[in-house]
Short mmCIF file of C-alpha atoms and ligand atoms in Angstrom, two decimals:
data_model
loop_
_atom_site.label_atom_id
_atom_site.label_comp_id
_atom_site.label_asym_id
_atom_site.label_seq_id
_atom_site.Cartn_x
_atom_site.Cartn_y
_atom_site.Cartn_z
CA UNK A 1 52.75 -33.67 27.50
CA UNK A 2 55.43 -34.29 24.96
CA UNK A 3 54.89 -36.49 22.31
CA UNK A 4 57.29 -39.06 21.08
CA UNK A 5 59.20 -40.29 17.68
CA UNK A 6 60.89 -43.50 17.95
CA UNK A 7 62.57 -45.05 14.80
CA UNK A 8 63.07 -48.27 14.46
CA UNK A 9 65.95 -49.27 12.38
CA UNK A 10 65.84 -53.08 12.62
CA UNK A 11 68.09 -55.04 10.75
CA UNK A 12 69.84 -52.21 9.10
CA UNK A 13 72.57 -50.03 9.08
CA UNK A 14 76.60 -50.45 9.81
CA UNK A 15 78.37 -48.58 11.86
CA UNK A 16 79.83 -45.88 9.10
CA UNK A 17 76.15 -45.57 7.67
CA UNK A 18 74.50 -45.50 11.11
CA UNK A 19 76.85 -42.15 12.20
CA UNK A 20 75.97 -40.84 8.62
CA UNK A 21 72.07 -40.84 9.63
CA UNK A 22 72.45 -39.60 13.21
CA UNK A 23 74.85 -36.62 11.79
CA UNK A 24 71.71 -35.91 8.97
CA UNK A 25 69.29 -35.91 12.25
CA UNK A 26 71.37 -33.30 14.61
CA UNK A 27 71.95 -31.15 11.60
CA UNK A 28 68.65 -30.91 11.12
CA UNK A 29 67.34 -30.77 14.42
CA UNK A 30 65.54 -34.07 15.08
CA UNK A 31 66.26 -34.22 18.61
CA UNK A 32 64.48 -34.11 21.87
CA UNK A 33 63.09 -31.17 23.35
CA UNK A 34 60.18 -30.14 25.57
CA UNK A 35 57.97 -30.70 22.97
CA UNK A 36 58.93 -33.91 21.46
CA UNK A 37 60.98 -37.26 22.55
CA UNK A 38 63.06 -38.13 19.57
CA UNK A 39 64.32 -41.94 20.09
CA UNK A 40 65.97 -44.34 18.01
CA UNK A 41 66.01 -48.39 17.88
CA UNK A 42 69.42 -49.26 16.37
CA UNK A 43 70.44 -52.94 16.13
CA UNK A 44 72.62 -54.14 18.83
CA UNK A 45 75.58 -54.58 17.20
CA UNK A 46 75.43 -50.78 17.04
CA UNK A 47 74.26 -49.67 20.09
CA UNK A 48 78.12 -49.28 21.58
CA UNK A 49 78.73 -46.67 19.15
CA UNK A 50 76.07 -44.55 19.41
CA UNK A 51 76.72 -44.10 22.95
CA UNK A 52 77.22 -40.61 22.79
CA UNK A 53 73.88 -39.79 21.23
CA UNK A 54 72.07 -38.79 24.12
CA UNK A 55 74.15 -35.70 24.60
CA UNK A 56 73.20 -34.88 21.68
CA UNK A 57 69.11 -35.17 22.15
CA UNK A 58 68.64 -38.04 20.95
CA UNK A 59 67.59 -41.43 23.31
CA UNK A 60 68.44 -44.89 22.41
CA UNK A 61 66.22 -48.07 22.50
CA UNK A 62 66.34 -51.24 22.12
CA UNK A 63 64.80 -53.58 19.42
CA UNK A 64 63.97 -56.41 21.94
CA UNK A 65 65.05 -58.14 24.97
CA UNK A 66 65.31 -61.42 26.80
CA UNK A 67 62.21 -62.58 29.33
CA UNK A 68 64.82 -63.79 31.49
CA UNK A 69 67.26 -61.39 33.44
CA UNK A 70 70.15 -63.43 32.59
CA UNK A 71 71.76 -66.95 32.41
CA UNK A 72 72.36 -69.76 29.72
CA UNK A 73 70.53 -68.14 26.81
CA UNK A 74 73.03 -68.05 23.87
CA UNK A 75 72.31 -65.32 21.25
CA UNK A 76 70.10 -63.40 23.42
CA UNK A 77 70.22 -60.05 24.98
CA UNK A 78 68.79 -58.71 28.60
CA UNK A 79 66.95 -55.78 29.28
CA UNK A 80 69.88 -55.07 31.49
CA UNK A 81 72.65 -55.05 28.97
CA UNK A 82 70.46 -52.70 26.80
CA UNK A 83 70.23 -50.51 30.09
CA UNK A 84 74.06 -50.94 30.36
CA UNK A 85 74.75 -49.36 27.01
CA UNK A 86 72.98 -46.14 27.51
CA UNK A 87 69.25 -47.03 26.16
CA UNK A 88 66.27 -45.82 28.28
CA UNK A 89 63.66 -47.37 25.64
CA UNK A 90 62.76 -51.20 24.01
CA UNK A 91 60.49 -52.23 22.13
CA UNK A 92 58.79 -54.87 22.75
CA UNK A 93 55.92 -57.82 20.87
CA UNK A 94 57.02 -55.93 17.37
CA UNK A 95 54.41 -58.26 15.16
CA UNK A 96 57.71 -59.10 13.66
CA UNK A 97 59.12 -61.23 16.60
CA UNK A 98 54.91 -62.19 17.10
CA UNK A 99 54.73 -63.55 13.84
CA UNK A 100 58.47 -64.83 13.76
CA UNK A 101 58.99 -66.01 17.25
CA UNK A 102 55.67 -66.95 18.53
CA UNK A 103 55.78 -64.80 21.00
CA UNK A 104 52.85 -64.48 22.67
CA UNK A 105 51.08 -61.38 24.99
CA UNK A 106 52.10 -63.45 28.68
CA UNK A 107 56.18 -62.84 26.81
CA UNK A 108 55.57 -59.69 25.94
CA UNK A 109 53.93 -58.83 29.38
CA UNK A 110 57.16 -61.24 31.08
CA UNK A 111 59.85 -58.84 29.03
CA UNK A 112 57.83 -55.39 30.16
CA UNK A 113 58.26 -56.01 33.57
CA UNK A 114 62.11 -57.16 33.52
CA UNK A 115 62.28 -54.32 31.42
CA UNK A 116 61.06 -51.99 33.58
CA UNK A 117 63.48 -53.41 36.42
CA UNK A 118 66.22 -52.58 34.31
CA UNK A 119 64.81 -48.62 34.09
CA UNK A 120 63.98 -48.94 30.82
CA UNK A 121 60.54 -47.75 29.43
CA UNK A 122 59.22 -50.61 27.51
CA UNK A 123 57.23 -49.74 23.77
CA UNK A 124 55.20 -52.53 23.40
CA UNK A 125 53.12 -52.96 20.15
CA UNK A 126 50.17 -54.56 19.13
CA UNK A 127 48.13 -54.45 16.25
CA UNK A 128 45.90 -56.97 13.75
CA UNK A 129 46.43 -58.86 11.12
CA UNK A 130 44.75 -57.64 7.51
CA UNK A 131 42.73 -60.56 8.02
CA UNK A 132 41.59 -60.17 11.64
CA UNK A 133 40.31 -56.57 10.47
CA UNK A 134 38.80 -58.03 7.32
CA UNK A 135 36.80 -59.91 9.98
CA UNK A 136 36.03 -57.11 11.99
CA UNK A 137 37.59 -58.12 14.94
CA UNK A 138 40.04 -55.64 15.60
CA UNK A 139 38.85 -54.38 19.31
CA UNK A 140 38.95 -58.04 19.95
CA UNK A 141 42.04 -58.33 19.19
CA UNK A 142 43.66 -55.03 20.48
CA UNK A 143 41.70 -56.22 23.93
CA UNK A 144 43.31 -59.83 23.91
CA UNK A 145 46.39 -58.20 23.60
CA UNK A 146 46.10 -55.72 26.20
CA UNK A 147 44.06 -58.21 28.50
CA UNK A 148 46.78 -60.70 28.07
CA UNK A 149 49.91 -58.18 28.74
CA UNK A 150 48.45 -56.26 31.86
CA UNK A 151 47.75 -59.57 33.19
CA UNK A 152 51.56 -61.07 32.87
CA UNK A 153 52.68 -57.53 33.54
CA UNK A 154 50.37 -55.77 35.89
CA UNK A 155 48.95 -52.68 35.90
CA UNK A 156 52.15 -50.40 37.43
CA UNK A 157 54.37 -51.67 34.49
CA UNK A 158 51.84 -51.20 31.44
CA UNK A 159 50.88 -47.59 32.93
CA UNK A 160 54.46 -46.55 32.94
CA UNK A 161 54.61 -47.78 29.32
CA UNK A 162 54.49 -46.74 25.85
CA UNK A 163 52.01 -48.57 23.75
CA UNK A 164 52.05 -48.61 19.91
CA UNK A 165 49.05 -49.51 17.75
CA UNK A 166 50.73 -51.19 14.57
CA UNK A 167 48.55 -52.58 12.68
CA UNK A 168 50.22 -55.49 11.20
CA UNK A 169 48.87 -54.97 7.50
CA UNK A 170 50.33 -51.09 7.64
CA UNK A 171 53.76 -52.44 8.36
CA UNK A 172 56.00 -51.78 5.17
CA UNK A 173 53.53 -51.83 3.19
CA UNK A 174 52.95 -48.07 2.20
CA UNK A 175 49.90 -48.31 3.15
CA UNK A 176 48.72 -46.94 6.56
CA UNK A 177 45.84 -46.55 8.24
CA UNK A 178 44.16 -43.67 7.86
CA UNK A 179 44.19 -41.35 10.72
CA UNK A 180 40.66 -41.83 11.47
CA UNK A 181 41.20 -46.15 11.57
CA UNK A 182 43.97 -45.08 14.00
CA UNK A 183 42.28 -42.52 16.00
CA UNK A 184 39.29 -45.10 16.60
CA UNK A 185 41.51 -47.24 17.71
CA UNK A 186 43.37 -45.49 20.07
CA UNK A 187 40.23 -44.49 21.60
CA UNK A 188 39.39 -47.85 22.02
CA UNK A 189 43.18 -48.88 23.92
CA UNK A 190 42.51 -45.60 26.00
CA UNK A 191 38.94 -46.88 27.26
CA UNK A 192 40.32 -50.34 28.16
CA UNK A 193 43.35 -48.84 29.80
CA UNK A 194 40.47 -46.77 31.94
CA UNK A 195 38.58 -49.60 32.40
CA UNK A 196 41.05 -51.27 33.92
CA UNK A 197 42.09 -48.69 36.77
CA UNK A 198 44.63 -46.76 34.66
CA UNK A 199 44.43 -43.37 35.93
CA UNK A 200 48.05 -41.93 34.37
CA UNK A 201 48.20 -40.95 30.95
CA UNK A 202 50.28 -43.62 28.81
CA UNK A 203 51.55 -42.38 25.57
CA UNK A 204 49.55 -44.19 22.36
CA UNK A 205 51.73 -44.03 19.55
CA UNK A 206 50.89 -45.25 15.66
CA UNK A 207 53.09 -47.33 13.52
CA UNK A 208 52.57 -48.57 10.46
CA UNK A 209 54.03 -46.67 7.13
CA UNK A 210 54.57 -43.34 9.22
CA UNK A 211 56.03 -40.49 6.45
CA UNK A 212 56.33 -37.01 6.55
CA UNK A 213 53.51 -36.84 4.09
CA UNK A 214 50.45 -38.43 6.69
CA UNK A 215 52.56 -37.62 9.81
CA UNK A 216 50.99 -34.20 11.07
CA UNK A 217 47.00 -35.81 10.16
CA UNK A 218 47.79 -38.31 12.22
CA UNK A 219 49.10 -36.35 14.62
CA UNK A 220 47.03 -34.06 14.97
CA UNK A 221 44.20 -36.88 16.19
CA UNK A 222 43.08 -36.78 19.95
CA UNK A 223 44.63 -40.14 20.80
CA UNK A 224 47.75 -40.37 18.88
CA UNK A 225 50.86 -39.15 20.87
CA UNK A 226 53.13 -39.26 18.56
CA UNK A 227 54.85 -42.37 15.99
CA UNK A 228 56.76 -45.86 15.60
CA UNK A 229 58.86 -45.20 12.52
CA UNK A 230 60.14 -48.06 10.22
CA UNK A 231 61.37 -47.70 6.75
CA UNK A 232 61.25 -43.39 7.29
CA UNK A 233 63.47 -43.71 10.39
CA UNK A 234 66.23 -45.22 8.28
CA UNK A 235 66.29 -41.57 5.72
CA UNK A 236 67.71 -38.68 8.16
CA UNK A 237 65.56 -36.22 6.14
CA UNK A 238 62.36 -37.75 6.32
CA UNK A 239 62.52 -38.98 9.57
CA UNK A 240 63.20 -35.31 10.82
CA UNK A 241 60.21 -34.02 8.77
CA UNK A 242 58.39 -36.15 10.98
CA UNK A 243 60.01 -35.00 14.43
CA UNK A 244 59.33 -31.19 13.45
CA UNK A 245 55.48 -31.86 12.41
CA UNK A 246 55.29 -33.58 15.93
CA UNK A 247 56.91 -30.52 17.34
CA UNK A 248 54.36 -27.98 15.35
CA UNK A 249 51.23 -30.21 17.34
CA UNK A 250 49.94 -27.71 19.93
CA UNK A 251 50.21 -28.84 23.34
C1 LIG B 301 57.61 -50.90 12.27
O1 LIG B 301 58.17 -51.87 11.81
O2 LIG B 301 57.51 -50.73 13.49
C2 LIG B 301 57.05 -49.93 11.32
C3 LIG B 301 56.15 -49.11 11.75
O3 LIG B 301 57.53 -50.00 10.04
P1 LIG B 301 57.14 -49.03 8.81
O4 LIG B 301 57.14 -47.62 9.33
O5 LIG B 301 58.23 -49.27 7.81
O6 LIG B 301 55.79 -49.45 8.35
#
């Protein structure tokens, strides 16, 4: 199975800068092969111009989407339109647009499935608060989440997902989890998913301070196929470290 690198540029980047980094990923080979699935999250505004990308091994997501397919929604974008301008990824429930919009796991779940109308694979995060793991309820959390997306999303769209465990106090912070916080983790997501019917294999990817210096440990963990990349996504030579210690995994 490959494993996947997504980037997530969020509010960054113009269009002069944003060519800049994609030029510093092809020349150094950060792009898709059979061993990894290199994919970036640009902001919309930039999306148009990177059009071209895939040719060129790399895939293009989304940031978010709409939970409505279209209609009187000023400012927002659909899953559709993202599909439209070449993307076959979005992410979706960042904790950012959790903690920012409100939204909850039934939006999430609402978006995943609209999403996946639109042929797009949906990356759809979750992950506690420093707080919630201070309390030692992490697996209760993780199992809300999951509990409350499969149900406003069913089981067909979630197992045809991407999930990403981001633990919200990792994001930005420098400070990750380690790669055994993450690998328990991950093992707990994958016994819920079985729990629940899931018989494919969805991918479990870790965010949260991803950098080419804890990339391959946490790689190299059972559960963890692959990364959501923030702040490293946005530094071409970095980022590409990354891809190539996800390529050097053995299958
Ligand atoms: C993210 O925002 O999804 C993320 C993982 O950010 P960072 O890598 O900067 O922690």
């Amino acid at each position: 199975m490959s494993c996947f690198v997504i980037g997530n540029w969020k509010m960054n980047l113009l269009q002069v800068s944003a060519q800049d980094l994609v030029k510093g990923l092809v020349d150094r080979g950060a792009v898709s092969d059979d061993r990894v699935s290199v994919v970036v999250c640009p902001p919309y505004t930039l999306l148009a111009c990177m059009h071209d990308l895939t040719a060129q091994g790399i895939m293009l997501g989304g940031q978010n989407c709409h939970h409505a397919s279209k209609g009187a929604f000023t400012g927002e974008i659909s899953a559709e339109m993202l599909s439209d301008l070449g993307c076959r990824y979005v992410i979706l429930g960042h904790s950012e647009r959790r903690r920012d919009y409100n939204e909850s796991d039934a939006d999430v779940g609402h978006k995943a499935k609209l999403a996946r109308e639109a042929g797009l694979v949906p990356v759809i995060c979750l992950g506690e608060t420093l707080s919630e793991r201070q309390d030692g309820a992490t697996f209760d959390v993780i199992e809300r989440q999951l509990r409350g997306l499969i149900d406003a999303a069913g089981i067909d769209v979630v197992a045809s997902s991407v999930i990403a465990y981001e633990p919200v106090w990792a994001i930005g912070t420098g400070l990750a989890a380690t790669s055994q916080q993450a690998q328990e983790v991950h093992a707990r997501i994958r016994e819920v998913l079985v729990g629940r019917g899931f018989t494919s294999h969805v991918p479990l990817l870790y965010g949260g301070s991803v950098t080419a210096d804890n990339a391959s440990e946490l790689f190299a963990c059972p559960d963890i196929d692959g990364a959501l990349v923030g702040g490293a996504s946005l530094k071409a030579e970095e980022f590409a470290k990354i891809v190539d210690h996800a390529r050097r995994q053995p299958a």
